[in-house]
Structures are given as structure tokens and as C-alpha cells.
PDB file of C-alpha atoms and ligand atoms in Angstrom:
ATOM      1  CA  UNK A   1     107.602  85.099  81.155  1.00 49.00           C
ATOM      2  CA  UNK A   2     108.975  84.444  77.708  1.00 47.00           C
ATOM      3  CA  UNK A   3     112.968  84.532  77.497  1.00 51.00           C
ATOM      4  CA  UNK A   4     112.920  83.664  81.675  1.00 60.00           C
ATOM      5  CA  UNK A   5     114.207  80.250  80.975  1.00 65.00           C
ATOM      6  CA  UNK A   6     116.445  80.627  78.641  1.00 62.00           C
ATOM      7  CA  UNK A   7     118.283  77.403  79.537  1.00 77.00           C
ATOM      8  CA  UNK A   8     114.879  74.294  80.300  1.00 92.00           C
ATOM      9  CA  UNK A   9     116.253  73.680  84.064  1.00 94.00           C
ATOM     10  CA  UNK A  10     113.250  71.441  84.909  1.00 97.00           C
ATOM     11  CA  UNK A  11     113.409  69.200  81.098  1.00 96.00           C
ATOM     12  CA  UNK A  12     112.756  65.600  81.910  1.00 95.00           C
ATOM     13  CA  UNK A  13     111.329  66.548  85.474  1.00 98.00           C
ATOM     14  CA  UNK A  14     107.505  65.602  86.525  1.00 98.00           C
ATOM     15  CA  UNK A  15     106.215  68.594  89.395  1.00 98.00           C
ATOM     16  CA  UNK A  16     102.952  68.509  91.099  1.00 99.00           C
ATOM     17  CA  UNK A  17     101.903  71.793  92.859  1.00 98.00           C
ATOM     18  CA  UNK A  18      98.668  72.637  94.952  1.00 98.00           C
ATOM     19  CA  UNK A  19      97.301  75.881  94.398  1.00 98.00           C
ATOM     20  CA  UNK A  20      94.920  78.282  95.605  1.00 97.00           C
ATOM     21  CA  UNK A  21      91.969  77.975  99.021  1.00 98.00           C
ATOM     22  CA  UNK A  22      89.882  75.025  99.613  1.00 98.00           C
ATOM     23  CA  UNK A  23      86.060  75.294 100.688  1.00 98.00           C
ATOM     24  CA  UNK A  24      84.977  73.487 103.235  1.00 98.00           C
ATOM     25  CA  UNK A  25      80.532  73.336 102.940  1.00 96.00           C
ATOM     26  CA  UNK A  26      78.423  74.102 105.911  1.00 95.00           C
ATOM     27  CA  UNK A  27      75.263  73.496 103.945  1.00 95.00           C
ATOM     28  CA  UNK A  28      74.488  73.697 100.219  1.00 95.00           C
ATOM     29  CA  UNK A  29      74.489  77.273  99.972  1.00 95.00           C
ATOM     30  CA  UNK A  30      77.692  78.450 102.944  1.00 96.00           C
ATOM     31  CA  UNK A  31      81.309  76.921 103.394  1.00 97.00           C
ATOM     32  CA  UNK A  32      84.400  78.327 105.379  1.00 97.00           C
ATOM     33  CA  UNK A  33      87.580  79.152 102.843  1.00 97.00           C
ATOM     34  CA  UNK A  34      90.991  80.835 103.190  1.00 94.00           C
ATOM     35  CA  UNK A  35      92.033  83.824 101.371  1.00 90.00           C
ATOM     36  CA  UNK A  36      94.183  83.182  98.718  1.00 90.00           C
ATOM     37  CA  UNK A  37      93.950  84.098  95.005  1.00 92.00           C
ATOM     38  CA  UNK A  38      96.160  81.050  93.760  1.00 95.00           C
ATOM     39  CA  UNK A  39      98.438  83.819  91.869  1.00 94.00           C
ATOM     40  CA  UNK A  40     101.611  82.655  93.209  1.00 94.00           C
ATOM     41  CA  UNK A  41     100.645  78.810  92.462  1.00 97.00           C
ATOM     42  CA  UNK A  42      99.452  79.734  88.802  1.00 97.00           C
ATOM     43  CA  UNK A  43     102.663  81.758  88.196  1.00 96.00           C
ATOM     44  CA  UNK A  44     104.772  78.333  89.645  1.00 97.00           C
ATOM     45  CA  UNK A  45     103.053  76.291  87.587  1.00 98.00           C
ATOM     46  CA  UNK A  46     103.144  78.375  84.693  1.00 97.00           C
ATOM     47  CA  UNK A  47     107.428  79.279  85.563  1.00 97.00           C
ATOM     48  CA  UNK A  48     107.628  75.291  85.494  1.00 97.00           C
ATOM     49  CA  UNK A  49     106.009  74.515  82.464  1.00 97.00           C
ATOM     50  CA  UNK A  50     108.077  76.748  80.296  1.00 96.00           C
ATOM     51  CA  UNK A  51     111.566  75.336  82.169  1.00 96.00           C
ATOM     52  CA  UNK A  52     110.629  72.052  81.090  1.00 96.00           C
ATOM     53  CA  UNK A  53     109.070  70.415  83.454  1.00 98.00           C
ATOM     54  CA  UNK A  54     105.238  67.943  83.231  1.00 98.00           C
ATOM     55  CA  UNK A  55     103.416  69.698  85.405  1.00 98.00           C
ATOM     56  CA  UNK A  56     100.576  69.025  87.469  1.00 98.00           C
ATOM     57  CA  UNK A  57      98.256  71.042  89.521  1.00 98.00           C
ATOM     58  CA  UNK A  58      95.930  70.705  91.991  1.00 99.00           C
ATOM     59  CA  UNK A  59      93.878  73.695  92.109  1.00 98.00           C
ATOM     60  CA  UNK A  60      91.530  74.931  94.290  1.00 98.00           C
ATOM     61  CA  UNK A  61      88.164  77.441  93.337  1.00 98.00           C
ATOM     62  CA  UNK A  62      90.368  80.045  92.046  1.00 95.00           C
ATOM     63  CA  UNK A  63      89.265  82.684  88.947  1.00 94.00           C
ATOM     64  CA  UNK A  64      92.336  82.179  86.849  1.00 97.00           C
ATOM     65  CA  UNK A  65      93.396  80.616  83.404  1.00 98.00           C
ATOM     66  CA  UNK A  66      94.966  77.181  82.877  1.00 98.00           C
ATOM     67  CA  UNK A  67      98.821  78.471  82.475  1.00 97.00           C
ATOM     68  CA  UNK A  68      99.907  76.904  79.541  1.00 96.00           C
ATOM     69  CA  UNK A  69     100.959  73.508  78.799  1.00 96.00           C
ATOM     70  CA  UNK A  70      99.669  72.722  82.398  1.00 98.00           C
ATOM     71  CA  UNK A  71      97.666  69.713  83.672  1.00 98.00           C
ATOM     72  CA  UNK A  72      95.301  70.858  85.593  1.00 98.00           C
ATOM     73  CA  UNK A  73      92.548  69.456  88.003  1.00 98.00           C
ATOM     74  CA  UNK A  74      89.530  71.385  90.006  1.00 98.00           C
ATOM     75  CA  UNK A  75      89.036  70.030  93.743  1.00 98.00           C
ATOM     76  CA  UNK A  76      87.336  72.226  96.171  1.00 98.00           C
ATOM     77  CA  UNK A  77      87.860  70.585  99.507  1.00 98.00           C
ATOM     78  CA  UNK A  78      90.859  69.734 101.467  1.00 98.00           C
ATOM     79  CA  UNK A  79      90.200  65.836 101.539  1.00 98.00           C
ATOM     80  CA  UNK A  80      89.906  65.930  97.637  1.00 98.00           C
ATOM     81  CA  UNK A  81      92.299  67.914  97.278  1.00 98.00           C
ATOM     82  CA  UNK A  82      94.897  65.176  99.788  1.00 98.00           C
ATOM     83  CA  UNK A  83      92.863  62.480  97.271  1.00 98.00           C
ATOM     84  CA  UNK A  84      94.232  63.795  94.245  1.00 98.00           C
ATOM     85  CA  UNK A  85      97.586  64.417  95.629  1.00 98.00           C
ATOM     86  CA  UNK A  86      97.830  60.846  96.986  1.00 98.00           C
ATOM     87  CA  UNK A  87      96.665  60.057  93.211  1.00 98.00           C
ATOM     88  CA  UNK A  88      99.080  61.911  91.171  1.00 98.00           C
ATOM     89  CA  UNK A  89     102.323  61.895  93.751  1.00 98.00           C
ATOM     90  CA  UNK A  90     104.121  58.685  92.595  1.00 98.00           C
ATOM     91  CA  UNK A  91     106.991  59.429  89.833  1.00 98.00           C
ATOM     92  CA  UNK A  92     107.272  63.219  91.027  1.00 98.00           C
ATOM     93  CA  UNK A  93     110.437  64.592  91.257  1.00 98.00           C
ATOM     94  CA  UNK A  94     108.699  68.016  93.047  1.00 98.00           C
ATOM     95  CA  UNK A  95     106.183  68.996  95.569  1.00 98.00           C
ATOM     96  CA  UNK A  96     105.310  71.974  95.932  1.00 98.00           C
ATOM     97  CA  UNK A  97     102.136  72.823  98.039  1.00 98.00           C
ATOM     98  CA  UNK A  98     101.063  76.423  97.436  1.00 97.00           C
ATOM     99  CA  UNK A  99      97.668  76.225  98.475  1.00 98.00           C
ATOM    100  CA  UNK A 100      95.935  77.899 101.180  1.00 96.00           C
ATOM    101  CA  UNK A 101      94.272  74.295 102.701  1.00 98.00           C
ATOM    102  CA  UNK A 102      91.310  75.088 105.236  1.00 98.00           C
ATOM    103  CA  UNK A 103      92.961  73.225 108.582  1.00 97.00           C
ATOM    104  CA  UNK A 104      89.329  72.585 109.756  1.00 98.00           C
ATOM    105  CA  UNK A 105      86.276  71.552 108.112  1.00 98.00           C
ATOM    106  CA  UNK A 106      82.862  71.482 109.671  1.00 97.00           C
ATOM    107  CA  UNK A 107      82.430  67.683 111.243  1.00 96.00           C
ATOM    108  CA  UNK A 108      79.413  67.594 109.394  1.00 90.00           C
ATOM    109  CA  UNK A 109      77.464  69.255 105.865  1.00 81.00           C
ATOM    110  CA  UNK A 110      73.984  69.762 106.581  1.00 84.00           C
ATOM    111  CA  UNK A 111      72.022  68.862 103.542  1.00 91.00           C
ATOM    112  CA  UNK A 112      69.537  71.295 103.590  1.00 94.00           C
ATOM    113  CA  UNK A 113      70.145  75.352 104.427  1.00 94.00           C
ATOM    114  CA  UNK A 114      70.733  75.554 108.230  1.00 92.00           C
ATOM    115  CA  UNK A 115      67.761  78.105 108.945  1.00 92.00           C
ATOM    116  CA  UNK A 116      68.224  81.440 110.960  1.00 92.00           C
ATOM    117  CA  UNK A 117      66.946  81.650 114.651  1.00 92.00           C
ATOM    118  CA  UNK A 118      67.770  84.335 117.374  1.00 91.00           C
ATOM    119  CA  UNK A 119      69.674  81.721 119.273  1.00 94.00           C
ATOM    120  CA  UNK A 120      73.566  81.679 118.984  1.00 95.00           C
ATOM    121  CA  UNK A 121      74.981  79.315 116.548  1.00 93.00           C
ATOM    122  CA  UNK A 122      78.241  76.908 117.609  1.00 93.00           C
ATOM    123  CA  UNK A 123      79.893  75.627 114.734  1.00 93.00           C
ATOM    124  CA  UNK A 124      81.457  71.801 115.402  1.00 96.00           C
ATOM    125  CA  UNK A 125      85.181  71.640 113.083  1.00 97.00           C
ATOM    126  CA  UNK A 126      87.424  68.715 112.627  1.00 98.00           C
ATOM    127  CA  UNK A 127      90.638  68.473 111.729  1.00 98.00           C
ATOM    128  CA  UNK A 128      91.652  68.335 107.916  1.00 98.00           C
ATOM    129  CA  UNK A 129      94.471  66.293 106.907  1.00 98.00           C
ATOM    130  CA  UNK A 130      97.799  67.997 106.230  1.00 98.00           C
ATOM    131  CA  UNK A 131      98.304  67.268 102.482  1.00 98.00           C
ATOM    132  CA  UNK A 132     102.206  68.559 102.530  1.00 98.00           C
ATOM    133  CA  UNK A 133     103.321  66.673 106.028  1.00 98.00           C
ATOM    134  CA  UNK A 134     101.855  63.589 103.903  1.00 98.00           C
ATOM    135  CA  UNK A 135     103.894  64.017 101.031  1.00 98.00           C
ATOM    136  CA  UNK A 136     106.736  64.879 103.079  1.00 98.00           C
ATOM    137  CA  UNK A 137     106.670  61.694 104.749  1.00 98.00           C
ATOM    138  CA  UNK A 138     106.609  58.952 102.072  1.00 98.00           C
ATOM    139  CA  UNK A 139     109.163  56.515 102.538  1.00 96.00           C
ATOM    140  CA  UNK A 140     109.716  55.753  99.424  1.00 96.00           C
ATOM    141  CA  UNK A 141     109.033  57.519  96.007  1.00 96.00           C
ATOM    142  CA  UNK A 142     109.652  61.066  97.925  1.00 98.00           C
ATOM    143  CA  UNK A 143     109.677  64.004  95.308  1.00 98.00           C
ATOM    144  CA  UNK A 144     111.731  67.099  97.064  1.00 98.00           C
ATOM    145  CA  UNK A 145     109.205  68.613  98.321  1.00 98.00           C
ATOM    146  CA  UNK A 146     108.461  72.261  99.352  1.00 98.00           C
ATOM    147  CA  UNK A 147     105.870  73.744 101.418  1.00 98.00           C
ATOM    148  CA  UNK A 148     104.945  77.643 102.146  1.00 96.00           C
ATOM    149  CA  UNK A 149     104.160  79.483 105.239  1.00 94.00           C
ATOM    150  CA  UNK A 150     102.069  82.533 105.266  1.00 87.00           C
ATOM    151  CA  UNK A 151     103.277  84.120 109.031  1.00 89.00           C
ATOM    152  CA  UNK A 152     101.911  87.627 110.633  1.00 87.00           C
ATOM    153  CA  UNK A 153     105.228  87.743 113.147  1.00 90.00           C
ATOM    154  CA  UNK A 154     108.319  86.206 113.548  1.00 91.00           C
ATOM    155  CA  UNK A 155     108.373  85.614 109.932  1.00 91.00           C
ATOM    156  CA  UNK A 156     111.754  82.997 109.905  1.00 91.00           C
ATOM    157  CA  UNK A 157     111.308  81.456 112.990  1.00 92.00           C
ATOM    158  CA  UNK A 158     108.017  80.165 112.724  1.00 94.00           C
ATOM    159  CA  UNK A 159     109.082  79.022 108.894  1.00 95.00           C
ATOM    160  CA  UNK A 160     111.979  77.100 110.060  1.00 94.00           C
ATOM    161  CA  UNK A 161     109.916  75.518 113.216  1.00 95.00           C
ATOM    162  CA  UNK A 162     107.418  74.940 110.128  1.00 96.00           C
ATOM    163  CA  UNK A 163     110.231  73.603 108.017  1.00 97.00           C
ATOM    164  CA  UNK A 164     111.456  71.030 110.724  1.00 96.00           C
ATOM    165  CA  UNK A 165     108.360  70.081 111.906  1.00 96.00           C
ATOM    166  CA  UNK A 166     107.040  68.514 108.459  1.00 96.00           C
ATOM    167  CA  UNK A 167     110.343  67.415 106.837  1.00 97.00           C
ATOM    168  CA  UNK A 168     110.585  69.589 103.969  1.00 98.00           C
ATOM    169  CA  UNK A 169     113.495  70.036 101.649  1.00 98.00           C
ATOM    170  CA  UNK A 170     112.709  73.761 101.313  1.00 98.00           C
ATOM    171  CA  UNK A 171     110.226  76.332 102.523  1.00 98.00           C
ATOM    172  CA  UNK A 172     109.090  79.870 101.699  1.00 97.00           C
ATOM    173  CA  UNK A 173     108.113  82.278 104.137  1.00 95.00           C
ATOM    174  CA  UNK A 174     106.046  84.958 103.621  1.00 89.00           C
ATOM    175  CA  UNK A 175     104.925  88.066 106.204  1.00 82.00           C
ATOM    176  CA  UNK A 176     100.721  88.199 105.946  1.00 81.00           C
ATOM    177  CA  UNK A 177      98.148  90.782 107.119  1.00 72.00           C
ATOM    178  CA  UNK A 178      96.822  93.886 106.157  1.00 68.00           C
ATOM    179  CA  UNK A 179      97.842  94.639 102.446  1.00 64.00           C
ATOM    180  CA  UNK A 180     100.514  92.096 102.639  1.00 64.00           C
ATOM    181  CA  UNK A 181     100.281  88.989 100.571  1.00 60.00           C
ATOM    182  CA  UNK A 182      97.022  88.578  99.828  1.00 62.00           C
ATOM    183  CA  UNK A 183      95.091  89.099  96.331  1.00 64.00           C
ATOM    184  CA  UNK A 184      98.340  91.569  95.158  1.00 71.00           C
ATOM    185  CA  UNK A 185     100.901  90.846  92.345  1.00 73.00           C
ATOM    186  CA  UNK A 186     103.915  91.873  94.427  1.00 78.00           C
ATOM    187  CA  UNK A 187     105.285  89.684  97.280  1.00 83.00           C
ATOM    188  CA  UNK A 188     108.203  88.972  99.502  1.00 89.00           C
ATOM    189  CA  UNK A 189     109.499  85.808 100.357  1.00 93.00           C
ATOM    190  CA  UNK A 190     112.299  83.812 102.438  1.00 93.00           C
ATOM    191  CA  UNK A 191     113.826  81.012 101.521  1.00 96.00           C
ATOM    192  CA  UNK A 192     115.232  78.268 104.110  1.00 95.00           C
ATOM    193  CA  UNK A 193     116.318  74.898 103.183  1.00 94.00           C
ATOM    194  CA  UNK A 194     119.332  72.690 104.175  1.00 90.00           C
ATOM    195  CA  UNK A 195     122.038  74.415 102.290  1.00 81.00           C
ATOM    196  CA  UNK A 196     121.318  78.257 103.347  1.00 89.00           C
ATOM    197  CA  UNK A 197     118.679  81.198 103.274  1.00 91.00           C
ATOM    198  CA  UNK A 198     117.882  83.530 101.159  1.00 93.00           C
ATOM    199  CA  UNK A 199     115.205  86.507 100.408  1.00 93.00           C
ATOM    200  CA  UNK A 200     113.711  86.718  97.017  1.00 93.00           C
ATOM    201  CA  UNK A 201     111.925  90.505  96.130  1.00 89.00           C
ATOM    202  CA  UNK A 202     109.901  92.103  97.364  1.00 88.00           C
ATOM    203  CA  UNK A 203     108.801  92.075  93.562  1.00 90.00           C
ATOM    204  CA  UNK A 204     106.108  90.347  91.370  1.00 91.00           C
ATOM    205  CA  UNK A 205     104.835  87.125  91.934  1.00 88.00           C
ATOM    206  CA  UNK A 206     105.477  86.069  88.024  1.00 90.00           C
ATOM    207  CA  UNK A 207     109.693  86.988  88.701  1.00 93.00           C
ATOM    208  CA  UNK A 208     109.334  85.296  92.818  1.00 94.00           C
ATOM    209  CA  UNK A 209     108.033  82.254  90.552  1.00 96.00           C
ATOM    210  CA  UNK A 210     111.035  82.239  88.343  1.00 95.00           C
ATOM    211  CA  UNK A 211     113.185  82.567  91.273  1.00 96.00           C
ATOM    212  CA  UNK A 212     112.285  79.842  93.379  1.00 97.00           C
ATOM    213  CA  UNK A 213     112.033  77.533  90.415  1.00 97.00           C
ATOM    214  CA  UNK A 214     115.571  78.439  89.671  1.00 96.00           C
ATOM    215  CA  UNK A 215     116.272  77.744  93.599  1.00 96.00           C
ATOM    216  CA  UNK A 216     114.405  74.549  93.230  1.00 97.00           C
ATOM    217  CA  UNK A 217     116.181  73.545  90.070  1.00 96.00           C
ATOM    218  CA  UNK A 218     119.287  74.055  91.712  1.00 95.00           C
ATOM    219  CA  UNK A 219     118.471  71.825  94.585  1.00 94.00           C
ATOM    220  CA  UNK A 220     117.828  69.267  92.543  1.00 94.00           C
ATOM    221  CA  UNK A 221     120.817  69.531  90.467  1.00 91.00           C
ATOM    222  CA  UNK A 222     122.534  69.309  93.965  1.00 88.00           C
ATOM    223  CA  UNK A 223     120.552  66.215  95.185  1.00 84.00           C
ATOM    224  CA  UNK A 224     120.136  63.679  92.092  1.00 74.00           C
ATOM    225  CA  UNK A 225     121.942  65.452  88.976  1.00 69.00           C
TER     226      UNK A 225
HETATM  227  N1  CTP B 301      99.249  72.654 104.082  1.00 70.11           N
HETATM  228  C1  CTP B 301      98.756  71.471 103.546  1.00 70.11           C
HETATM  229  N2  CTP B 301      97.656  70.872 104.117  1.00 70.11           N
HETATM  230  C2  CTP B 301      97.075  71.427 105.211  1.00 70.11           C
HETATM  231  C3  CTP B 301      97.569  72.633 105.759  1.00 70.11           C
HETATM  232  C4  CTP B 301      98.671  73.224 105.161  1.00 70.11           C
HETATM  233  O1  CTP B 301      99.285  70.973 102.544  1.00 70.11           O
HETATM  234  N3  CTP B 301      96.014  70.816 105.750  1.00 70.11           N
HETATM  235  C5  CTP B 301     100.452  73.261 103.472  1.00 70.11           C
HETATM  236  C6  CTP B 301     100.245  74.589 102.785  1.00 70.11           C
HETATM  237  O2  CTP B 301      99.968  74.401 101.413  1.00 70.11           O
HETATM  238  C7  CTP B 301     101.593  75.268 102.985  1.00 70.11           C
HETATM  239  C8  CTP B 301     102.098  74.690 104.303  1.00 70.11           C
HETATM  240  O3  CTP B 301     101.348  73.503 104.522  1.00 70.11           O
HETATM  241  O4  CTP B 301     102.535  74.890 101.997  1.00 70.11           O
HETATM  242  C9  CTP B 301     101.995  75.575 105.479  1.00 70.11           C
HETATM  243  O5  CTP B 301     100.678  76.041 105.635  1.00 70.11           O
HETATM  244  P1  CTP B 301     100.357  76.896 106.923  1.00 70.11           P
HETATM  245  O6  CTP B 301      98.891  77.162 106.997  1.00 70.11           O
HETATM  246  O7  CTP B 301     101.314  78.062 106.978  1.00 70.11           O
HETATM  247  O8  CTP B 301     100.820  75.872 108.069  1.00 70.11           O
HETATM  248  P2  CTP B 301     100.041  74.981 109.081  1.00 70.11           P
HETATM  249  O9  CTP B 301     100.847  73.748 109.269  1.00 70.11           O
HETATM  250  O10 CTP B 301      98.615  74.790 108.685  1.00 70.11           O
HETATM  251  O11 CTP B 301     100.169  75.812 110.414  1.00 70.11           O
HETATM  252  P3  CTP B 301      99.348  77.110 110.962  1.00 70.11           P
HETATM  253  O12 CTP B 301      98.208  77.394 109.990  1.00 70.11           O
HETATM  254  O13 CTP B 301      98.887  76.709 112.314  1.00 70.11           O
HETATM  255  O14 CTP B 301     100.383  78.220 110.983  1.00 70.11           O
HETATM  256 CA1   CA B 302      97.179  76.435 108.164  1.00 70.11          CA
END
């Protein structure tokens, strides 16, 4: 990534990303997670860092180094992952949630192993919080904030219902499913926000990084120069 930024587009600005799947536990030794590698969150946090920016990042159980530079803090579940959001969100000027957050978790962990029997097995889930729609929401204090949305079909129009629906300044929109978007360096993405569209690649998810930060930048510039 060295000789991306040539100019630092993010100097003086504080972002907080979320990266990565959370893990919901059904007992000690099972949980329900999302696929994600946290690639694309790692490479946005690492893209931000060397434009300038203080970044922060909210990571779920994901195998990859600490980009450099970056602030980084291990959650595993969806409600500690919201908790350190709500903890860190105050002074941002960015949001961006890149994190694959479980929308369920089971109602409740069983503290010892749930134990096989022939008999089928129904699994209670509750509703986890939605950690962008949150941050998207503050009255006051409101970093511009921008969400993802992995989609299988009708890529843009779900992404802009998406977009509307939580109040985001920007969104990328990705197509998911077989081979596509999961656990690969190269990606594809569409950007919508209140100014126009845009698609960035298909390419690597280190360059898509540098793109939308660019994009993000930009906004910014727009919004509060
Ligand atoms: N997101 C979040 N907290 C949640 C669920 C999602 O912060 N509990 C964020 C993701 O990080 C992503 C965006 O919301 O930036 C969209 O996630 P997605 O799963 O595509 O959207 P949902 O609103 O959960 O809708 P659905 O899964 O039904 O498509
Ligand atoms: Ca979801």
C-alpha cells in the first residue's frame, strides 16, 4: 500500500470501523458465526491509517495481523461488539461497519455441552442489535457513517432500500454466493450515497480499500471541509 496516499486525505480525522464475523455461543464448546474473513475491514483500516487518519477497530475472531498504526480491540459477540462501538463512537468523524454481525443469537448459552439424543433439536434465537442503524441514528455527535451490504440478487436495489432504511451517508454493495466475496482477495463493489453511484473493481480488496477511502475522503471534504 506504500505510495497509495501520496497526499494524507484522512490527517486530523478519528475513524472507527467494525470488522470481521461475530460468534454467537450455544454452549461452551458450539456458537453460530457468519462467514467473513475480515480482509476487506483489515485492508480499510490499514488504507486509513496510512492517509492519516486515528483509527479504531472493532474486530471480530478473525486470523489476521494488527495493520499498522491501528488501534485495535478483540470482541467476539454482537452485543460486545455494539458495547464497544457505543464506547469508542463519540469524537468520530467516520463509521464504517464492515463486519459480518450475526442478526440472531441463541436466547440463551447453556453452560454446560448440550448432550446428543436421537430427538430433533429446535434452536430458540433472538434478535441482535443492529450496531450500524445505532450509529446512524445519533442525534448528535454523528460521524458520516457507512455501512456494507453483502446481496445474492438485485445487488443495487436491495443496497439502496438498505441505504434508506438505516440513514447512512454511503453504502457498498457487494454480489455474494458461491465463489463470490467470501475468503478471496478480489472483490466488486457499488457505491451509492447522496451525491451519485459508482462501481469500484472488480479488483483486490487492498486497491477497493484505497478507493472507497478516497470516496469517503471526498465526502467529507464535501460535507465539513
Ligand atoms: N450490521 C450491523 N449490525 C447488525 C447487522 C448488520 O452493524 N446487527 C451492519 C453490517 O456491518 C453491514 C450492514 O449492517 O455494514 C448491512 O449488513 P447486512 O447483513 O447486509 O444487513 P441487514 O440489515 O442485517 O439485513 P439482511 O441481513 O436481512 O440483508
Ligand atoms: Ca444481516
Amino acid at each position: 500500500l506504500a505510495g497509495v496516499f501520496a497526499e494524507p486525505v484522512l490527517a486530523g480525522r478519528r475513524v472507527l470501523l467494525t470488522a470481521g464475523p461475530t460468534r454467537e455461543p450455544l454452549d461452551p464448546v458450539r456458537y453460530i458465526t457468519n462467514r467473513s474473513s475480515g480482509k476487506m475491514g483489515f485492508a480499510l483500516a490499514a488504507v486509513a491509517a496510512a492517509a492519516g487518519a486515528e483509527v479504531t477497530l472493532v474486530a471480530g475472531p478473525c486470523a489476521l495481523p494488527t495493520p499498522a498504526g491501528v488501534h485495535r480491540i478483540d470482541v467476539e459477540t454482537a452485543e460486545q461488539m455494539y458495547a464497544e462501538v457505543q464506547r469508542h463512537v463519540a469524537g468520530q468523524d467516520v463509521f464504517i461497519g464492515c463486519a459480518a454481525v450475526a442478526d440472531y443469537r441463541p436466547a440463551e448459552a447453556v453452560a454446560g455441552k448440550i448432550k446428543r439424543s436421537g430427538a430433533d433439536l429446535k434452536l430458540h434465537l433472538v434478535p441482535n442489535p443492529d450496531i450500524l442503524a445505532a450509529v446512524a441514528a445519533r442525534a448528535e455527535d454523528r460521524p458520516f457513517t457507512v455501512g456494507f451490504a453483502a446481496e445474492t440478487d438485485r445487488v443495487l436495489e436491495h443496497a439502496s432500500d438498505k441505504r434508506r432504511r438505516k440513514g447512512l451517508d454511503l453504502i457498498a454493495a457487494n454480489r455474494v454466493g458461491p465463489g463470490l466475496g467470501f475468503d478471496t482477495d478480489d472483490n466488486q463493489l457499488e457505491l451509492i450515497w447522496d451525491g451519485g453511484h459508482r462501481q469500484l473493481g472488480p479488483g483486490p480488496k487492498s486497491a477497493l480499500a484505497a478507493e472507497l477511502i478516497t470516496q469517503i475522503a471526498q465526502c467529507l471534504q464535501d460535507d465539513k471541509p
